[in-house]
Amino acid sequence: MKKIYLAVTFIFLSFFKFPAIFAQQFPVRDGRIVQISEDSSGSLLSVSDNSSIIVYDLSDYSQICELYDEKVSKMSFYEEGDSKYFAVMTKDGQYIVRKFYYSDGQWHYEDGEPYFYADCADKTGKKSLTAVSFSNNSDYVAASFNDNTVQVHFRLRVTAGSISHSITTHKAPVFGLEFSRNGEYLATVSTDGIAYIWNSYTSSLITRITGVYARARVPVCFTEDSVYIVSLEGRNTFRISDFSGNTLYSILAGRPITAIKPLKDPDLIAVRNDKNEVMVYSISSRRPVSVTSVSSDSEFTSFEFSLRTDVMYAGFADGKVTLLEPHPYMDDTSMLVTDSTMTGTGNVYANRFQSFSISAGANYLNKPYLISANLRGEYLYSDAIAPFFIGGGMFCSVGFPGKDFPASYKIGEQQINPPELLSAGAYVPVGYVFSPWDNDVYILTNFKAGMKIAALAMITSNGSVLDTPYYAFFMSIGAGMQIKGFVFDINCEYDTVGKVSPSIYAGCIFKWGAKK
């Protein structure tokens, strides 16, 4: 048996304000730390690897017992009366509830048969499990299978049996199951990015949420007070929704998100990123309030916060569990992406990016000219000012005369076409960008102002003649869309010579520094 260290650090200020640091070691079985769970009163702590679970008394960090449950998917404590129970769900569908009791100043594990046991695997052996979960009071157990179905079991405490319901709505494999803290609701999410919220007891549908970012395999969950729904919206973005499916807030985390965990304070959400940081966000302010940076030679595998969120348990692949102190988050580069109480629209998301686009377009010109062919290059910047942007652009165009051009031209006896209208200009665009659907589709509204130079040009096979150019003030207002690598927009343009003309552009866009 390998010794695995649970380093416990308490920091306090003495009269001289020197920190005191204590560490304690515990013998635990070999293995990668998979799950860490603290009870709601801060009395017990459970730590699991792939082959066992050890339960500690947090008053002195002494080991209470070791439970040989393998491949734990979820574990948690709950209370009924004066008794404390410990529920475990394994990845193969074994659901076990055990009882703990407090006597003679110590916590004890009740040996013998489990308080409750159920096998949630498919009895026929034809279907395999894709996800499992249970409610915090152990009343409900859910299991999803590779045929896209979900089984929800309501535990009958008197008969030790259960009532089961089947959910067959999903059209893709289900990878996430989570119950609300009060056990009333179940969230299911599948690989097609569709999540459903169900009534746990009746399995009736409450709401549907689309656009869940499924690649990270982060389950949809609930805040601790069971009031809001939390889901991953993009690679770097999570959102808060109500039970009507409306997005209330969408919050940019700045880094790819690998895990989301509601904390015991219902206003707080812990978000883990790919940089081995755990950021704690406040829902009310939509801002990070603390950050815990995990530094270790071993892979960071699991985390849990204490009851007061003042320390975080971090588990590693080498079997160590360390207590870390979160630090106040000072550099608030994370931003509020959506606040429906401010915008009045439920599903609007802003994004930070830089882009360059090349577009071809056309203007409908005033007589005697008919239409122009245009080429435009445009740079946009929104990194520090999102959802607003600013940039720079240049364009050139050739205007073609209409059939009823008021004059005809000859060189010698040869009839030639009327002159084209050549123009070019530079401008500064400013505007607002948002996305009402998802982070791959942007809507832009813009205002542009700049200078324009234009001249009549007569171009023939025998040579060309360019008239004296004129200069004009140029401006336009417009709206457009960016869809992945493509962009198009429509505008109403004005210059002091040619007056008002509508235009349309379409082209390709190149983005960098995008933060969703």
PDB file of C-alpha atoms in Angstrom, residues 96-371:
ATOM      1  CA  ILE A  96     -24.994   1.812  -2.700  1.00  0.00           C
ATOM      2  CA  VAL A  97     -26.145   3.826   0.319  1.00  0.00           C
ATOM      3  CA  ARG A  98     -24.369   3.374   3.673  1.00  0.00           C
ATOM      4  CA  LYS A  99     -25.051   4.793   7.113  1.00  0.00           C
ATOM      5  CA  PHE A 100     -22.719   6.729   9.415  1.00  0.00           C
ATOM      6  CA  TYR A 101     -23.466   7.712  13.004  1.00  0.00           C
ATOM      7  CA  TYR A 102     -21.849   9.872  15.662  1.00  0.00           C
ATOM      8  CA  SER A 103     -21.181   8.291  19.066  1.00  0.00           C
ATOM      9  CA  ASP A 104     -18.762   8.866  21.938  1.00  0.00           C
ATOM     10  CA  GLY A 105     -17.295  11.935  20.233  1.00  0.00           C
ATOM     11  CA  GLN A 106     -16.457  10.062  17.012  1.00  0.00           C
ATOM     12  CA  TRP A 107     -17.954   9.205  13.686  1.00  0.00           C
ATOM     13  CA  HIS A 108     -18.558   5.524  12.963  1.00  0.00           C
ATOM     14  CA  TYR A 109     -19.440   3.507   9.884  1.00  0.00           C
ATOM     15  CA  GLU A 110     -22.296   1.024  10.271  1.00  0.00           C
ATOM     16  CA  ASP A 111     -20.897  -2.337   9.183  1.00  0.00           C
ATOM     17  CA  GLY A 112     -22.938  -5.047   7.569  1.00  0.00           C
ATOM     18  CA  GLU A 113     -25.314  -4.883   4.645  1.00  0.00           C
ATOM     19  CA  PRO A 114     -25.668  -1.500   2.905  1.00  0.00           C
ATOM     20  CA  TYR A 115     -28.580   0.659   3.964  1.00  0.00           C
ATOM     21  CA  PHE A 116     -29.779   0.502   0.340  1.00  0.00           C
ATOM     22  CA  TYR A 117     -28.509  -1.183  -2.808  1.00  0.00           C
ATOM     23  CA  ALA A 118     -29.668  -1.177  -6.444  1.00  0.00           C
ATOM     24  CA  ASP A 119     -28.242  -2.358  -9.761  1.00  0.00           C
ATOM     25  CA  CYS A 120     -29.100   0.180 -12.486  1.00  0.00           C
ATOM     26  CA  ALA A 121     -27.449  -1.674 -15.360  1.00  0.00           C
ATOM     27  CA  ASP A 122     -29.541  -3.166 -18.146  1.00  0.00           C
ATOM     28  CA  LYS A 123     -30.905  -6.494 -16.942  1.00  0.00           C
ATOM     29  CA  THR A 124     -30.782  -8.009 -20.428  1.00  0.00           C
ATOM     30  CA  GLY A 125     -27.139  -7.100 -20.965  1.00  0.00           C
ATOM     31  CA  LYS A 126     -27.949  -5.757 -24.424  1.00  0.00           C
ATOM     32  CA  LYS A 127     -27.478  -2.083 -23.557  1.00  0.00           C
ATOM     33  CA  SER A 128     -24.442  -0.396 -22.041  1.00  0.00           C
ATOM     34  CA  LEU A 129     -24.439   2.565 -19.671  1.00  0.00           C
ATOM     35  CA  THR A 130     -23.301   5.995 -20.881  1.00  0.00           C
ATOM     36  CA  ALA A 131     -23.958   8.052 -17.712  1.00  0.00           C
ATOM     37  CA  VAL A 132     -25.311   7.603 -14.177  1.00  0.00           C
ATOM     38  CA  SER A 133     -26.351   9.922 -11.353  1.00  0.00           C
ATOM     39  CA  PHE A 134     -28.514  10.190  -8.237  1.00  0.00           C
ATOM     40  CA  SER A 135     -30.228  12.926  -6.259  1.00  0.00           C
ATOM     41  CA  ASN A 136     -28.647  14.262  -3.087  1.00  0.00           C
ATOM     42  CA  ASN A 137     -31.328  12.756  -0.854  1.00  0.00           C
ATOM     43  CA  SER A 138     -30.990   9.418  -2.710  1.00  0.00           C
ATOM     44  CA  ASP A 139     -34.679   9.399  -3.675  1.00  0.00           C
ATOM     45  CA  TYR A 140     -33.915   9.338  -7.400  1.00  0.00           C
ATOM     46  CA  VAL A 141     -31.421   7.446  -9.520  1.00  0.00           C
ATOM     47  CA  ALA A 142     -30.911   7.994 -13.262  1.00  0.00           C
ATOM     48  CA  ALA A 143     -29.045   5.920 -15.838  1.00  0.00           C
ATOM     49  CA  SER A 144     -28.619   6.532 -19.570  1.00  0.00           C
ATOM     50  CA  PHE A 145     -27.871   3.864 -22.161  1.00  0.00           C
ATOM     51  CA  ASN A 146     -26.286   3.612 -25.601  1.00  0.00           C
ATOM     52  CA  ASP A 147     -29.722   3.488 -27.270  1.00  0.00           C
ATOM     53  CA  ASN A 148     -30.221   7.159 -26.201  1.00  0.00           C
ATOM     54  CA  THR A 149     -32.759   6.273 -23.499  1.00  0.00           C
ATOM     55  CA  VAL A 150     -32.721   7.340 -19.855  1.00  0.00           C
ATOM     56  CA  GLN A 151     -34.153   5.334 -16.955  1.00  0.00           C
ATOM     57  CA  VAL A 152     -35.253   7.302 -13.864  1.00  0.00           C
ATOM     58  CA  HIS A 153     -35.877   5.310 -10.665  1.00  0.00           C
ATOM     59  CA  PHE A 154     -37.790   6.639  -7.665  1.00  0.00           C
ATOM     60  CA  ARG A 155     -36.718   4.773  -4.525  1.00  0.00           C
ATOM     61  CA  LEU A 156     -39.470   3.355  -2.340  1.00  0.00           C
ATOM     62  CA  ARG A 157     -37.989   3.536   1.141  1.00  0.00           C
ATOM     63  CA  VAL A 158     -40.517   1.243   2.823  1.00  0.00           C
ATOM     64  CA  THR A 159     -40.292  -1.675   0.397  1.00  0.00           C
ATOM     65  CA  ALA A 160     -36.675  -1.109  -0.698  1.00  0.00           C
ATOM     66  CA  GLY A 161     -37.994  -1.169  -4.266  1.00  0.00           C
ATOM     67  CA  SER A 162     -38.389   1.531  -6.886  1.00  0.00           C
ATOM     68  CA  ILE A 163     -40.712   2.975  -9.515  1.00  0.00           C
ATOM     69  CA  SER A 164     -39.117   3.517 -12.908  1.00  0.00           C
ATOM     70  CA  HIS A 165     -39.803   5.834 -15.834  1.00  0.00           C
ATOM     71  CA  SER A 166     -38.227   5.804 -19.281  1.00  0.00           C
ATOM     72  CA  ILE A 167     -37.214   8.897 -21.236  1.00  0.00           C
ATOM     73  CA  THR A 168     -36.904   8.340 -24.982  1.00  0.00           C
ATOM     74  CA  THR A 169     -36.739  11.944 -26.232  1.00  0.00           C
ATOM     75  CA  HIS A 170     -33.004  12.187 -26.948  1.00  0.00           C
ATOM     76  CA  LYS A 171     -31.878  11.501 -30.521  1.00  0.00           C
ATOM     77  CA  ALA A 172     -28.160  11.239 -29.678  1.00  0.00           C
ATOM     78  CA  PRO A 173     -26.128   9.540 -26.922  1.00  0.00           C
ATOM     79  CA  VAL A 174     -26.620  11.060 -23.469  1.00  0.00           C
ATOM     80  CA  PHE A 175     -23.355  11.949 -21.726  1.00  0.00           C
ATOM     81  CA  GLY A 176     -24.578  13.981 -18.731  1.00  0.00           C
ATOM     82  CA  LEU A 177     -27.147  13.430 -15.976  1.00  0.00           C
ATOM     83  CA  GLU A 178     -27.524  15.771 -12.999  1.00  0.00           C
ATOM     84  CA  PHE A 179     -30.253  16.231 -10.380  1.00  0.00           C
ATOM     85  CA  SER A 180     -31.054  19.524  -8.717  1.00  0.00           C
ATOM     86  CA  ARG A 181     -30.100  19.868  -5.063  1.00  0.00           C
ATOM     87  CA  ASN A 182     -33.710  19.495  -3.907  1.00  0.00           C
ATOM     88  CA  GLY A 183     -34.153  16.421  -6.106  1.00  0.00           C
ATOM     89  CA  GLU A 184     -37.140  17.843  -7.975  1.00  0.00           C
ATOM     90  CA  TYR A 185     -35.461  18.214 -11.368  1.00  0.00           C
ATOM     91  CA  LEU A 186     -33.232  16.160 -13.644  1.00  0.00           C
ATOM     92  CA  ALA A 187     -31.047  17.614 -16.410  1.00  0.00           C
ATOM     93  CA  THR A 188     -30.083  15.359 -19.314  1.00  0.00           C
ATOM     94  CA  VAL A 189     -27.784  16.409 -22.157  1.00  0.00           C
ATOM     95  CA  SER A 190     -26.715  14.563 -25.291  1.00  0.00           C
ATOM     96  CA  THR A 191     -23.901  14.853 -27.819  1.00  0.00           C
ATOM     97  CA  ASP A 192     -26.072  16.841 -30.264  1.00  0.00           C
ATOM     98  CA  GLY A 193     -26.015  19.786 -27.833  1.00  0.00           C
ATOM     99  CA  ILE A 194     -29.639  19.451 -26.713  1.00  0.00           C
ATOM    100  CA  ALA A 195     -30.476  19.391 -22.996  1.00  0.00           C
ATOM    101  CA  TYR A 196     -33.807  18.664 -21.341  1.00  0.00           C
ATOM    102  CA  ILE A 197     -35.030  19.494 -17.855  1.00  0.00           C
ATOM    103  CA  TRP A 198     -37.443  16.930 -16.390  1.00  0.00           C
ATOM    104  CA  ASN A 199     -39.655  16.560 -13.363  1.00  0.00           C
ATOM    105  CA  SER A 200     -37.867  13.816 -11.413  1.00  0.00           C
ATOM    106  CA  TYR A 201     -40.977  12.137 -10.096  1.00  0.00           C
ATOM    107  CA  THR A 202     -43.155  12.114 -13.231  1.00  0.00           C
ATOM    108  CA  SER A 203     -40.399  12.393 -15.880  1.00  0.00           C
ATOM    109  CA  SER A 204     -42.521  15.078 -17.557  1.00  0.00           C
ATOM    110  CA  LEU A 205     -40.647  17.614 -19.668  1.00  0.00           C
ATOM    111  CA  ILE A 206     -40.197  21.091 -18.170  1.00  0.00           C
ATOM    112  CA  THR A 207     -37.996  22.837 -20.724  1.00  0.00           C
ATOM    113  CA  ARG A 208     -35.534  22.317 -23.555  1.00  0.00           C
ATOM    114  CA  ILE A 209     -32.159  24.041 -23.955  1.00  0.00           C
ATOM    115  CA  THR A 210     -30.329  24.006 -27.275  1.00  0.00           C
ATOM    116  CA  GLY A 211     -26.824  25.034 -28.247  1.00  0.00           C
ATOM    117  CA  VAL A 212     -25.050  23.278 -25.392  1.00  0.00           C
ATOM    118  CA  TYR A 213     -21.336  22.873 -26.155  1.00  0.00           C
ATOM    119  CA  ALA A 214     -20.991  19.091 -26.006  1.00  0.00           C
ATOM    120  CA  ARG A 215     -17.364  18.481 -27.009  1.00  0.00           C
ATOM    121  CA  ALA A 216     -16.082  19.070 -23.476  1.00  0.00           C
ATOM    122  CA  ARG A 217     -18.597  16.543 -22.052  1.00  0.00           C
ATOM    123  CA  VAL A 218     -19.517  18.853 -19.169  1.00  0.00           C
ATOM    124  CA  PRO A 219     -22.986  17.946 -17.802  1.00  0.00           C
ATOM    125  CA  VAL A 220     -25.763  20.499 -17.438  1.00  0.00           C
ATOM    126  CA  CYS A 221     -26.360  21.205 -13.749  1.00  0.00           C
ATOM    127  CA  PHE A 222     -28.313  23.410 -11.322  1.00  0.00           C
ATOM    128  CA  THR A 223     -27.382  26.082  -8.816  1.00  0.00           C
ATOM    129  CA  GLU A 224     -27.399  24.930  -5.191  1.00  0.00           C
ATOM    130  CA  ASP A 225     -30.812  26.500  -4.527  1.00  0.00           C
ATOM    131  CA  SER A 226     -32.294  24.740  -7.609  1.00  0.00           C
ATOM    132  CA  VAL A 227     -33.345  28.102  -9.083  1.00  0.00           C
ATOM    133  CA  TYR A 228     -31.108  28.327 -12.175  1.00  0.00           C
ATOM    134  CA  ILE A 229     -29.693  25.975 -14.810  1.00  0.00           C
ATOM    135  CA  VAL A 230     -25.980  26.096 -15.649  1.00  0.00           C
ATOM    136  CA  SER A 231     -24.662  24.811 -18.983  1.00  0.00           C
ATOM    137  CA  LEU A 232     -21.598  25.072 -21.158  1.00  0.00           C
ATOM    138  CA  GLU A 233     -22.389  27.318 -24.098  1.00  0.00           C
ATOM    139  CA  GLY A 234     -19.087  27.491 -25.910  1.00  0.00           C
ATOM    140  CA  ARG A 235     -15.545  26.294 -25.495  1.00  0.00           C
ATOM    141  CA  ASN A 236     -14.853  29.218 -23.153  1.00  0.00           C
ATOM    142  CA  THR A 237     -18.375  30.255 -22.180  1.00  0.00           C
ATOM    143  CA  PHE A 238     -21.030  29.096 -19.720  1.00  0.00           C
ATOM    144  CA  ARG A 239     -24.562  30.368 -19.332  1.00  0.00           C
ATOM    145  CA  ILE A 240     -27.224  30.708 -16.677  1.00  0.00           C
ATOM    146  CA  SER A 241     -30.772  29.849 -17.785  1.00  0.00           C
ATOM    147  CA  ASP A 242     -34.188  29.892 -16.153  1.00  0.00           C
ATOM    148  CA  PHE A 243     -36.712  27.061 -16.178  1.00  0.00           C
ATOM    149  CA  SER A 244     -38.363  28.458 -19.292  1.00  0.00           C
ATOM    150  CA  GLY A 245     -35.137  27.826 -21.188  1.00  0.00           C
ATOM    151  CA  ASN A 246     -34.301  31.530 -21.514  1.00  0.00           C
ATOM    152  CA  THR A 247     -30.666  32.544 -21.209  1.00  0.00           C
ATOM    153  CA  LEU A 248     -30.307  35.064 -18.400  1.00  0.00           C
ATOM    154  CA  TYR A 249     -26.543  35.491 -18.463  1.00  0.00           C
ATOM    155  CA  SER A 250     -23.744  34.212 -20.624  1.00  0.00           C
ATOM    156  CA  ILE A 251     -20.291  34.526 -19.040  1.00  0.00           C
ATOM    157  CA  LEU A 252     -16.948  34.357 -20.776  1.00  0.00           C
ATOM    158  CA  ALA A 253     -14.353  32.373 -18.820  1.00  0.00           C
ATOM    159  CA  GLY A 254     -11.387  33.275 -21.015  1.00  0.00           C
ATOM    160  CA  ARG A 255      -9.991  29.718 -21.184  1.00  0.00           C
ATOM    161  CA  PRO A 256     -11.413  26.357 -22.357  1.00  0.00           C
ATOM    162  CA  ILE A 257     -13.703  25.005 -19.636  1.00  0.00           C
ATOM    163  CA  THR A 258     -13.179  21.415 -18.438  1.00  0.00           C
ATOM    164  CA  ALA A 259     -15.587  21.231 -15.459  1.00  0.00           C
ATOM    165  CA  ILE A 260     -18.396  23.189 -13.800  1.00  0.00           C
ATOM    166  CA  LYS A 261     -19.441  22.635 -10.189  1.00  0.00           C
ATOM    167  CA  PRO A 262     -22.130  24.563  -8.243  1.00  0.00           C
ATOM    168  CA  LEU A 263     -20.960  25.493  -4.756  1.00  0.00           C
ATOM    169  CA  LYS A 264     -22.869  25.430  -1.479  1.00  0.00           C
ATOM    170  CA  ASP A 265     -23.451  29.162  -1.748  1.00  0.00           C
ATOM    171  CA  PRO A 266     -26.127  29.321  -4.485  1.00  0.00           C
ATOM    172  CA  ASP A 267     -24.576  32.499  -5.905  1.00  0.00           C
ATOM    173  CA  LEU A 268     -21.256  30.783  -6.632  1.00  0.00           C
ATOM    174  CA  ILE A 269     -20.168  28.535  -9.517  1.00  0.00           C
ATOM    175  CA  ALA A 270     -16.725  26.882  -9.710  1.00  0.00           C
ATOM    176  CA  VAL A 271     -15.288  26.648 -13.229  1.00  0.00           C
ATOM    177  CA  ARG A 272     -12.161  24.659 -13.979  1.00  0.00           C
ATOM    178  CA  ASN A 273     -10.127  25.483 -17.095  1.00  0.00           C
ATOM    179  CA  ASP A 274      -7.388  23.863 -19.154  1.00  0.00           C
ATOM    180  CA  LYS A 275      -4.727  25.871 -17.344  1.00  0.00           C
ATOM    181  CA  ASN A 276      -5.336  23.966 -14.073  1.00  0.00           C
ATOM    182  CA  GLU A 277      -7.114  26.943 -12.564  1.00  0.00           C
ATOM    183  CA  VAL A 278     -10.423  26.818 -10.710  1.00  0.00           C
ATOM    184  CA  MET A 279     -12.273  30.117 -10.947  1.00  0.00           C
ATOM    185  CA  VAL A 280     -15.210  30.860  -8.653  1.00  0.00           C
ATOM    186  CA  TYR A 281     -17.811  33.096 -10.299  1.00  0.00           C
ATOM    187  CA  SER A 282     -20.595  35.093  -8.688  1.00  0.00           C
ATOM    188  CA  ILE A 283     -23.880  34.781 -10.575  1.00  0.00           C
ATOM    189  CA  SER A 284     -25.218  38.051  -9.182  1.00  0.00           C
ATOM    190  CA  SER A 285     -22.211  40.064 -10.393  1.00  0.00           C
ATOM    191  CA  ARG A 286     -21.302  37.772 -13.333  1.00  0.00           C
ATOM    192  CA  ARG A 287     -17.658  38.161 -12.385  1.00  0.00           C
ATOM    193  CA  PRO A 288     -14.949  35.894 -10.946  1.00  0.00           C
ATOM    194  CA  VAL A 289     -14.421  36.392  -7.221  1.00  0.00           C
ATOM    195  CA  SER A 290     -11.519  34.004  -6.601  1.00  0.00           C
ATOM    196  CA  VAL A 291      -9.011  31.812  -8.387  1.00  0.00           C
ATOM    197  CA  THR A 292      -7.150  28.718  -7.225  1.00  0.00           C
ATOM    198  CA  SER A 293      -4.075  27.854  -9.260  1.00  0.00           C
ATOM    199  CA  VAL A 294      -3.040  24.212  -9.088  1.00  0.00           C
ATOM    200  CA  SER A 295       0.665  23.554  -9.603  1.00  0.00           C
ATOM    201  CA  SER A 296       1.932  19.984  -9.531  1.00  0.00           C
ATOM    202  CA  ASP A 297       4.082  17.570 -11.505  1.00  0.00           C
ATOM    203  CA  SER A 298       1.128  15.185 -11.418  1.00  0.00           C
ATOM    204  CA  GLU A 299      -2.096  15.554 -13.406  1.00  0.00           C
ATOM    205  CA  PHE A 300      -4.849  17.524 -11.644  1.00  0.00           C
ATOM    206  CA  THR A 301      -7.866  15.160 -11.620  1.00  0.00           C
ATOM    207  CA  SER A 302     -10.537  16.309  -9.158  1.00  0.00           C
ATOM    208  CA  PHE A 303     -11.539  19.148  -6.845  1.00  0.00           C
ATOM    209  CA  GLU A 304     -14.017  20.001  -4.099  1.00  0.00           C
ATOM    210  CA  PHE A 305     -14.552  23.164  -2.061  1.00  0.00           C
ATOM    211  CA  SER A 306     -15.081  23.310   1.663  1.00  0.00           C
ATOM    212  CA  LEU A 307     -18.379  24.392   3.187  1.00  0.00           C
ATOM    213  CA  ARG A 308     -17.305  28.053   3.437  1.00  0.00           C
ATOM    214  CA  THR A 309     -15.453  27.982   0.072  1.00  0.00           C
ATOM    215  CA  ASP A 310     -12.318  29.157   1.861  1.00  0.00           C
ATOM    216  CA  VAL A 311     -10.218  26.114   0.918  1.00  0.00           C
ATOM    217  CA  MET A 312     -10.217  23.739  -2.041  1.00  0.00           C
ATOM    218  CA  TYR A 313      -9.329  20.039  -2.014  1.00  0.00           C
ATOM    219  CA  ALA A 314      -7.304  19.183  -5.137  1.00  0.00           C
ATOM    220  CA  GLY A 315      -6.796  15.556  -6.187  1.00  0.00           C
ATOM    221  CA  PHE A 316      -4.033  14.288  -8.461  1.00  0.00           C
ATOM    222  CA  ALA A 317      -3.190  11.269 -10.576  1.00  0.00           C
ATOM    223  CA  ASP A 318      -0.398  10.244  -8.199  1.00  0.00           C
ATOM    224  CA  GLY A 319      -2.891   9.823  -5.348  1.00  0.00           C
ATOM    225  CA  LYS A 320      -2.214  13.047  -3.484  1.00  0.00           C
ATOM    226  CA  VAL A 321      -4.939  15.324  -2.162  1.00  0.00           C
ATOM    227  CA  THR A 322      -3.866  18.830  -1.233  1.00  0.00           C
ATOM    228  CA  LEU A 323      -5.741  21.689   0.392  1.00  0.00           C
ATOM    229  CA  LEU A 324      -5.264  24.967  -1.451  1.00  0.00           C
ATOM    230  CA  GLU A 325      -6.345  28.451  -0.517  1.00  0.00           C
ATOM    231  CA  PRO A 326      -8.251  30.429  -3.178  1.00  0.00           C
ATOM    232  CA  HIS A 327      -6.991  33.950  -3.858  1.00  0.00           C
ATOM    233  CA  PRO A 328      -9.174  36.951  -4.639  1.00  0.00           C
ATOM    234  CA  TYR A 329      -9.392  37.494  -8.373  1.00  0.00           C
ATOM    235  CA  MET A 330      -7.961  40.909  -9.168  1.00  0.00           C
ATOM    236  CA  ASP A 331      -7.385  40.960 -12.944  1.00  0.00           C
ATOM    237  CA  ASP A 332     -10.963  40.852 -14.172  1.00  0.00           C
ATOM    238  CA  THR A 333     -10.479  40.306 -17.887  1.00  0.00           C
ATOM    239  CA  SER A 334     -13.545  38.072 -17.871  1.00  0.00           C
ATOM    240  CA  MET A 335     -16.609  39.924 -19.020  1.00  0.00           C
ATOM    241  CA  LEU A 336     -20.358  39.762 -18.920  1.00  0.00           C
ATOM    242  CA  VAL A 337     -21.488  38.560 -22.316  1.00  0.00           C
ATOM    243  CA  THR A 338     -25.215  38.687 -21.813  1.00  0.00           C
ATOM    244  CA  ASP A 339     -27.493  40.272 -19.284  1.00  0.00           C
ATOM    245  CA  SER A 340     -31.095  39.875 -20.375  1.00  0.00           C
ATOM    246  CA  THR A 341     -32.251  42.306 -17.680  1.00  0.00           C
ATOM    247  CA  MET A 342     -30.297  44.991 -19.526  1.00  0.00           C
ATOM    248  CA  THR A 343     -30.835  44.032 -23.159  1.00  0.00           C
ATOM    249  CA  GLY A 344     -34.393  42.808 -22.931  1.00  0.00           C
ATOM    250  CA  THR A 345     -33.567  39.777 -25.107  1.00  0.00           C
ATOM    251  CA  GLY A 346     -32.963  36.358 -23.722  1.00  0.00           C
ATOM    252  CA  ASN A 347     -30.394  34.875 -26.090  1.00  0.00           C
ATOM    253  CA  VAL A 348     -27.809  37.505 -27.051  1.00  0.00           C
ATOM    254  CA  TYR A 349     -24.093  36.914 -26.716  1.00  0.00           C
ATOM    255  CA  ALA A 350     -21.176  39.274 -27.313  1.00  0.00           C
ATOM    256  CA  ASN A 351     -17.707  38.163 -28.299  1.00  0.00           C
ATOM    257  CA  ARG A 352     -14.189  39.585 -28.396  1.00  0.00           C
ATOM    258  CA  PHE A 353     -12.194  39.180 -31.601  1.00  0.00           C
ATOM    259  CA  GLN A 354     -10.056  40.744 -34.303  1.00  0.00           C
ATOM    260  CA  SER A 355     -10.824  40.129 -37.967  1.00  0.00           C
ATOM    261  CA  PHE A 356      -9.894  41.013 -41.528  1.00  0.00           C
ATOM    262  CA  SER A 357     -12.343  40.535 -44.378  1.00  0.00           C
ATOM    263  CA  ILE A 358     -12.129  40.746 -48.161  1.00  0.00           C
ATOM    264  CA  SER A 359     -15.466  41.315 -49.879  1.00  0.00           C
ATOM    265  CA  ALA A 360     -16.905  41.964 -53.311  1.00  0.00           C
ATOM    266  CA  GLY A 361     -19.975  44.108 -53.691  1.00  0.00           C
ATOM    267  CA  ALA A 362     -22.144  46.355 -55.767  1.00  0.00           C
ATOM    268  CA  ASN A 363     -23.809  49.788 -55.497  1.00  0.00           C
ATOM    269  CA  TYR A 364     -27.001  50.911 -57.176  1.00  0.00           C
ATOM    270  CA  LEU A 365     -25.959  54.325 -58.485  1.00  0.00           C
ATOM    271  CA  ASN A 366     -27.802  57.495 -59.350  1.00  0.00           C
ATOM    272  CA  LYS A 367     -28.422  58.334 -62.989  1.00  0.00           C
ATOM    273  CA  PRO A 368     -26.811  58.440 -65.460  1.00  0.00           C
ATOM    274  CA  TYR A 369     -24.881  55.527 -63.916  1.00  0.00           C
ATOM    275  CA  LEU A 370     -26.570  52.239 -63.096  1.00  0.00           C
ATOM    276  CA  ILE A 371     -24.423  49.953 -60.966  1.00  0.00           C
TER     277      ILE A 371
END
